[in-house]
């Protein structure tokens, strides 16, 4: 019997029979159809055919390969960047090691030269037929980039540069700020000079650095009123041996251990020995900076040092606002001087001298609350300090106090 034509079937209201290719496509769609999910039934897991079809999808394979290549490229880039940073750090540290070796060699040569030309006794002057050259770091090491006409003069256990003008300078170890004055004259009163002036003597100094690259920021030095040095010496000696006027080597070792103790034991010793005296922090930037940048560093130091129970009152918040307001100023060029002066009662006086200006000291403000100055000073003395070289130099200066009888150190300290 002959098969009816498609037109006849369509006219009769029936669909034509599907061909073999159409049946295969329909079966493939049924097998790859996404399983339904109803309110009651969960989504069925994909069948083996669906999994195979997904794995054999060329577009999906290309996407996976692209993601793999991107991850590999990111990993290799991070590895290259880390290698470059580590190489820079290694070169930087190697350079400083070579510089330290050079400084030690220069120090030995300078000490030998001074020893041959010694003309006086303890704390005396040294004369030389040649021109001395030397520069020391905060720990007393000598460098070769000092003033060409300077003569090294030993004071206590450290070396001072005596320039032709008659001023005593202490080398800092940094080329931008090569020297700090051994003595400075400051007003005896916070507001006026009616009470006369007070001489301050340098005890220790060092360079403040930041980040793992040890980038220098400023040089800081601690000064103590020369008239108050005998009192500090007495308090240090009596703390170890109440009956002694000076300390023997074993007692000095014990005192050094106490000075190196972390807070709160370290805070107690420094507050007892140093804070009854008039002191000052002299800060000199080694590069151009601004007052807000310095203020942020000081505020972080105060926040890290403060005791929550001691500073929970409203008065402390007002004092902090006054302290921040004092630094609402502009730029501070390199080699300028920022002075933080603390009296025996803990009052803080802030002033600065612009290196590129007229040289006149500008008063920034006063803080009566002793907590601000105490937290700032402890930031350089105990615990995690802002400048480890400065702290080491200050501790060594304190140890110089107890090596001589009480009252005989004022003219010997650096």
Coordinates of C-alpha atoms in Angstrom, one line a residue:
X1 CA 0.0 0.0 0.0
X2 CA 1.6 3.3 -1.0
X3 CA 2.5 5.8 1.8
X4 CA 0.4 9.0 1.8
X5 CA 2.1 12.2 0.9
X6 CA 2.9 14.9 3.5
X7 CA 0.4 17.3 2.0
X8 CA -2.3 14.7 2.4
X9 CA -1.4 14.1 6.0
X10 CA -1.3 17.8 6.7
X11 CA -4.7 18.2 5.2
X12 CA -6.0 15.3 7.3
X13 CA -4.8 17.1 10.5
X14 CA -1.9 14.7 11.3
X15 CA 1.8 15.5 11.7
X16 CA 4.3 13.8 9.4
X17 CA 6.4 11.0 10.8
X18 CA 9.8 12.1 12.3
X19 CA 12.9 11.2 10.5
X20 CA 15.8 9.4 12.1
X21 CA 17.9 12.6 12.7
X22 CA 14.9 14.3 14.3
X23 CA 14.4 11.4 16.6
X24 CA 18.0 11.4 17.6
X25 CA 17.9 15.2 18.4
X26 CA 14.7 14.8 20.4
X27 CA 16.3 11.9 22.4
X28 CA 19.4 14.0 23.1
X29 CA 17.3 16.9 24.3
X30 CA 15.4 14.6 26.7
X31 CA 18.7 13.2 28.0
X32 CA 20.3 16.6 28.5
X33 CA 17.3 18.4 29.8
X34 CA 17.9 20.1 33.2
X35 CA 16.1 18.2 36.0
X36 CA 13.2 20.1 37.5
X37 CA 13.0 21.1 41.1
X38 CA 9.6 21.4 42.7
X39 CA 8.6 22.6 46.2
X40 CA 8.6 19.0 47.5
X41 CA 11.1 17.2 45.3
X42 CA 14.8 18.1 45.3
X43 CA 16.9 18.6 42.2
X44 CA 18.0 15.3 40.8
X45 CA 21.7 14.7 40.4
X46 CA 23.0 14.9 36.8
X47 CA 23.1 11.7 34.8
X48 CA 26.2 10.2 33.4
X49 CA 25.3 11.5 29.9
X50 CA 25.0 15.0 31.2
X51 CA 28.3 14.8 33.0
X52 CA 30.1 13.5 29.9
X53 CA 28.5 16.2 27.8
X54 CA 29.6 18.9 30.2
X55 CA 33.2 17.6 30.4
X56 CA 33.4 17.4 26.6
X57 CA 32.2 21.0 26.2
X58 CA 35.0 22.9 24.4
X59 CA 33.9 26.3 25.8
X60 CA 34.1 24.9 29.4
X61 CA 37.5 23.5 28.8
X62 CA 38.7 26.8 27.4
X63 CA 37.4 28.6 30.4
X64 CA 39.3 26.3 32.8
X65 CA 42.5 26.7 30.8
X66 CA 42.2 30.5 30.9
X67 CA 41.6 30.5 34.7
X68 CA 44.6 28.2 35.2
X69 CA 46.8 30.4 33.1
X70 CA 45.7 33.5 35.0
X71 CA 46.4 31.9 38.3
X72 CA 49.8 30.8 37.2
X73 CA 50.6 34.3 35.8
X74 CA 49.6 35.9 39.1
X75 CA 51.7 33.5 41.2
X76 CA 54.8 34.0 39.0
X77 CA 54.3 37.8 39.1
X78 CA 54.1 37.7 42.9
X79 CA 57.2 35.5 43.1
X80 CA 59.2 37.9 40.9
X81 CA 58.1 40.9 42.9
X82 CA 59.0 39.2 46.2
X83 CA 62.4 38.2 44.8
X84 CA 63.1 41.8 43.6
X85 CA 62.2 43.2 47.0
X86 CA 64.3 40.7 48.8
X87 CA 67.3 41.5 46.5
X88 CA 66.9 45.2 47.3
X89 CA 66.8 44.6 51.0
X90 CA 69.8 42.3 50.9
X91 CA 71.8 44.9 48.9
X92 CA 70.7 47.7 51.3
X93 CA 71.8 45.6 54.4
X94 CA 75.1 44.6 52.8
X95 CA 75.8 48.2 52.1
X96 CA 75.3 49.1 55.8
X97 CA 77.4 46.2 56.9
X98 CA 80.3 47.5 54.7
X99 CA 79.7 51.0 56.1
X100 CA 79.9 49.8 59.6
X101 CA 83.1 47.9 58.9
X102 CA 84.5 51.1 57.4
X103 CA 83.4 53.1 60.5
X104 CA 85.1 50.6 62.9
X105 CA 88.3 50.8 60.9
X106 CA 88.2 54.6 61.0
X107 CA 87.4 54.5 64.7
X108 CA 90.4 52.3 65.5
X109 CA 92.7 54.6 63.5
X110 CA 91.3 57.7 65.1
X111 CA 91.6 56.3 68.6
X112 CA 95.2 55.4 67.9
X113 CA 95.8 58.9 66.6
X114 CA 94.2 60.4 69.7
X115 CA 96.1 58.2 72.0
X116 CA 99.4 59.3 70.5
X117 CA 98.6 63.0 70.8
X118 CA 97.0 63.0 74.3
X119 CA 98.1 66.0 76.3
X120 CA 95.9 66.0 79.4
X121 CA 94.2 63.7 81.9
X122 CA 90.6 62.8 82.5
X123 CA 88.1 64.6 80.3
X124 CA 90.9 66.9 79.0
X125 CA 91.4 68.2 75.5
X126 CA 93.4 66.4 72.8
X127 CA 95.6 68.3 70.4
X128 CA 96.8 67.0 67.0
X129 CA 99.3 68.2 64.5
X130 CA 97.2 66.9 61.7
X131 CA 93.5 67.5 61.0
X132 CA 91.2 65.0 62.6
X133 CA 88.4 63.4 60.7
X134 CA 85.7 61.4 62.4
X135 CA 82.0 61.0 62.7
X136 CA 80.2 58.9 65.2
X137 CA 76.9 57.2 65.4
X138 CA 74.6 57.2 68.3
X139 CA 76.6 54.4 69.9
X140 CA 79.9 56.3 69.7
X141 CA 81.3 54.9 66.4
X142 CA 83.4 57.2 64.2
X143 CA 82.7 57.8 60.6
X144 CA 85.0 59.5 58.0
X145 CA 82.6 62.3 56.9
X146 CA 83.0 64.7 59.7
X147 CA 84.2 68.3 59.6
X148 CA 87.7 68.5 58.1
X149 CA 89.0 70.9 60.8
X150 CA 87.4 69.1 63.8
X151 CA 89.4 67.5 66.5
X152 CA 87.9 64.6 68.5
X153 CA 87.7 65.2 72.2
X154 CA 86.8 62.3 74.5
X155 CA 84.2 63.1 77.1
X156 CA 83.2 60.3 79.4
X157 CA 83.2 57.1 77.3
X158 CA 82.3 58.8 74.0
X159 CA 83.9 61.0 71.4
X160 CA 83.0 64.6 70.8
X161 CA 84.0 66.8 67.8
X162 CA 85.6 70.1 68.9
X163 CA 85.4 72.4 65.9
X164 CA 87.6 75.5 65.3
X165 CA 84.8 77.8 66.6
X166 CA 85.1 76.3 70.1
X167 CA 81.8 74.4 70.1
X168 CA 81.5 70.8 71.0
X169 CA 79.6 68.7 68.5
X170 CA 78.5 65.1 68.8
X171 CA 78.4 63.2 65.5
X172 CA 75.1 61.5 64.7
X173 CA 76.1 59.1 62.0
X174 CA 73.9 60.7 59.3
X175 CA 75.1 62.8 56.5
X176 CA 72.1 65.1 56.3
X177 CA 72.3 65.9 60.1
X178 CA 76.0 65.2 60.8
X179 CA 76.2 66.7 64.3
X180 CA 74.2 67.6 67.4
X181 CA 75.4 70.2 69.8
X182 CA 76.8 68.8 73.1
X183 CA 75.2 71.7 75.1
X184 CA 72.2 73.9 74.3
X185 CA 70.9 76.9 76.2
X186 CA 67.1 77.1 76.7
X187 CA 64.9 79.6 78.5
X188 CA 64.4 78.8 82.2
X189 CA 60.7 79.8 82.0
X190 CA 58.2 78.5 79.5
X191 CA 56.9 81.9 78.5
X192 CA 59.7 84.4 79.0
X193 CA 63.4 84.5 79.7
X194 CA 63.0 86.5 82.9
X195 CA 64.2 83.6 85.0
X196 CA 67.4 83.4 82.9
X197 CA 68.6 80.5 80.8
X198 CA 69.4 76.9 81.6
X199 CA 72.2 74.8 80.1
X200 CA 71.3 71.4 78.9
X201 CA 73.8 68.6 78.2
X202 CA 73.3 65.8 75.6
X203 CA 73.0 62.3 77.1
X204 CA 72.3 60.2 74.0
X205 CA 71.1 60.3 70.5
X206 CA 70.1 58.1 67.6
X207 CA 68.3 57.9 64.2
X208 CA 64.6 57.1 64.0
X209 CA 63.9 54.7 61.1
X210 CA 60.7 53.3 59.7
X211 CA 59.6 50.2 57.7
X212 CA 61.7 47.1 57.1
X213 CA 63.9 49.1 54.7
X214 CA 65.1 51.1 57.8
X215 CA 64.4 54.5 56.1
X216 CA 65.7 57.3 58.3
X217 CA 63.1 59.9 59.4
X218 CA 64.8 62.1 62.0
X219 CA 67.6 62.3 64.6
X220 CA 66.5 62.5 68.2
X221 CA 68.6 63.4 71.2
X222 CA 67.9 63.5 74.9
X223 CA 69.2 66.5 76.8
X224 CA 69.3 66.9 80.6
X225 CA 69.7 70.2 82.5
X226 CA 73.3 70.2 83.6
X227 CA 72.4 71.2 87.2
X228 CA 70.1 68.2 87.5
X229 CA 72.6 65.5 86.4
X230 CA 73.9 65.1 90.0
X231 CA 70.4 64.3 91.2
X232 CA 69.9 61.7 88.5
X233 CA 73.3 60.1 89.3
X234 CA 72.3 59.9 93.0
X235 CA 68.9 58.3 92.3
X236 CA 70.5 55.7 90.0
X237 CA 73.2 54.8 92.5
X238 CA 70.9 54.7 95.5
X239 CA 68.5 52.5 93.6
X240 CA 71.1 49.7 93.5
X241 CA 73.1 50.4 96.6
X242 CA 71.7 53.0 99.1
X243 CA 75.0 53.3 100.9
X244 CA 77.3 53.8 97.9
X245 CA 78.5 57.0 96.2
X246 CA 79.5 55.1 93.0
X247 CA 78.9 51.6 91.7
X248 CA 81.3 48.7 91.2
X249 CA 81.2 46.7 88.0
X250 CA 78.9 44.0 89.3
X251 CA 76.4 46.7 90.5
X252 CA 76.6 48.6 87.2
X253 CA 75.8 45.3 85.5
X254 CA 72.7 45.0 87.7
X255 CA 71.7 48.6 87.0
X256 CA 72.1 48.0 83.2
X257 CA 69.8 45.0 83.5
X258 CA 67.2 47.0 85.3
X259 CA 67.3 49.8 82.7
X260 CA 66.7 47.2 79.9
X261 CA 63.6 45.7 81.6
X262 CA 60.3 46.0 79.7
X263 CA 57.3 47.8 81.1
X264 CA 56.0 48.2 83.8
X265 CA 59.2 47.5 85.8
X266 CA 61.3 49.5 83.3
X267 CA 58.8 52.4 83.4
X268 CA 59.1 52.7 87.1
X269 CA 62.9 53.0 87.2
X270 CA 63.0 55.6 84.4
X271 CA 60.3 57.7 86.0
X272 CA 62.0 57.6 89.3
X273 CA 65.4 58.5 88.0
X274 CA 64.8 60.8 85.1
X275 CA 61.5 62.6 85.5
X276 CA 62.3 64.7 88.5
X277 CA 64.9 66.4 86.3
X278 CA 64.4 69.0 83.6
X279 CA 64.8 67.3 80.2
X280 CA 64.4 68.0 76.5
X281 CA 64.0 66.0 73.3
X282 CA 65.7 67.6 70.3
X283 CA 64.3 66.2 67.0
X284 CA 65.9 67.2 63.6
X285 CA 64.3 65.7 60.4
X286 CA 66.8 64.3 57.9
X287 CA 64.3 65.0 55.0
X288 CA 61.5 67.5 54.3
X289 CA 58.4 66.6 56.3
X290 CA 55.4 68.4 57.8
X291 CA 54.0 68.9 61.3
X292 CA 50.9 66.6 60.8
X293 CA 53.2 63.7 59.9
X294 CA 55.2 64.2 63.1
X295 CA 52.0 64.7 65.1
X296 CA 50.5 61.4 63.9
X297 CA 53.6 59.5 65.0
X298 CA 53.5 61.1 68.5
X299 CA 49.8 60.4 68.9
X300 CA 50.3 56.7 68.0
X301 CA 53.1 56.6 70.6
X302 CA 50.9 58.1 73.3
X303 CA 48.0 55.8 72.4
X304 CA 50.3 52.7 72.7
X305 CA 51.7 53.8 76.0
X306 CA 48.7 55.1 77.8
X307 CA 46.9 53.1 80.6
X308 CA 43.1 52.8 80.0
X309 CA 42.4 53.2 83.7
X310 CA 44.7 56.3 84.0
X311 CA 43.4 58.1 80.9
X312 CA 39.7 57.4 80.9
X313 CA 38.8 60.8 82.3
X314 CA 37.5 63.6 80.1
X315 CA 40.4 65.8 80.9
X316 CA 42.9 63.6 79.0
X317 CA 40.8 63.8 75.9
X318 CA 40.8 67.6 76.0
X319 CA 44.6 67.6 76.6
X320 CA 45.0 65.3 73.5
X321 CA 43.0 67.7 71.4
X322 CA 45.2 70.6 72.6
X323 CA 48.3 68.6 71.8
X324 CA 47.1 67.8 68.2
X325 CA 46.1 71.4 67.7
X326 CA 49.6 72.6 68.5
X327 CA 50.8 70.7 65.4
X328 CA 48.3 72.3 62.9
X329 CA 51.1 73.8 60.9
X330 CA 52.7 73.5 57.5
X331 CA 56.0 72.1 56.3
X332 CA 59.1 71.5 58.3
X333 CA 62.3 71.3 56.2
X334 CA 65.2 69.0 56.8
X335 CA 67.8 70.0 59.4
X336 CA 65.2 72.1 61.3
X337 CA 64.9 71.7 65.0
X338 CA 61.8 70.6 66.9
X339 CA 62.2 70.9 70.6
X340 CA 60.0 69.1 73.3
X341 CA 61.0 70.5 76.7
X342 CA 59.8 68.9 79.9
X343 CA 60.2 70.6 83.3
X344 CA 60.4 68.9 86.7
X345 CA 56.6 69.0 87.1
X346 CA 55.9 67.3 83.8
X347 CA 54.8 70.4 81.8
X348 CA 55.5 70.1 78.1
X349 CA 56.7 73.1 76.1
X350 CA 56.9 72.7 72.3
X351 CA 58.8 75.0 70.0
X352 CA 60.7 74.8 66.7
X353 CA 63.4 76.6 64.6
X354 CA 63.0 76.5 60.8
X355 CA 66.3 75.8 59.1
X356 CA 65.4 78.0 56.1
X357 CA 64.0 80.8 58.2
X358 CA 65.5 83.6 60.3
X359 CA 66.6 81.2 63.0
X360 CA 64.1 82.5 65.6
X361 CA 62.5 80.0 67.9
X362 CA 58.7 79.7 67.5
X363 CA 56.6 78.6 70.4
X364 CA 54.0 76.0 69.4
X365 CA 52.2 75.5 72.7
X366 CA 52.2 74.2 76.2
X367 CA 50.6 71.1 77.8
X368 CA 50.2 71.2 81.6
X369 CA 49.1 67.6 82.0
X370 CA 52.3 65.6 82.8
X371 CA 50.8 62.4 81.3
X372 CA 51.5 63.6 77.7
X373 CA 55.2 64.2 78.3
X374 CA 55.6 61.1 80.3
X375 CA 54.2 58.9 77.5
X376 CA 56.3 60.6 74.9
X377 CA 59.5 60.2 76.9
X378 CA 58.8 56.5 77.6
X379 CA 58.4 56.0 73.9
X380 CA 62.2 56.5 73.6
X381 CA 63.3 54.9 76.8
X382 CA 61.6 51.5 77.5
X383 CA 59.7 48.7 75.8
X384 CA 59.2 48.9 72.0
X385 CA 61.0 52.2 71.5
X386 CA 60.8 54.5 68.5
X387 CA 64.6 54.5 68.0
X388 CA 66.6 51.6 69.4
X389 CA 70.0 53.3 68.6
X390 CA 68.8 56.4 70.6
X391 CA 67.7 54.2 73.5
X392 CA 71.0 52.4 73.5
X393 CA 72.9 55.6 73.5
X394 CA 70.8 57.1 76.3
X395 CA 71.2 54.0 78.4
X396 CA 75.0 54.2 77.9
X397 CA 74.9 57.8 79.0
X398 CA 73.1 56.8 82.1
X399 CA 75.7 54.2 82.8
X400 CA 78.4 56.9 82.5
X401 CA 76.7 58.7 85.4
X402 CA 77.3 55.9 87.9
X403 CA 81.0 55.2 86.9
X404 CA 82.1 58.3 88.8
X405 CA 81.3 59.7 92.3
X406 CA 78.1 61.6 92.8
X407 CA 78.4 65.2 91.8
X408 CA 81.5 64.8 89.5
X409 CA 79.7 63.8 86.2
X410 CA 78.2 67.1 85.0
X411 CA 81.3 68.1 83.0
X412 CA 81.9 64.6 81.6
X413 CA 78.6 63.5 80.1
X414 CA 77.7 63.4 76.5

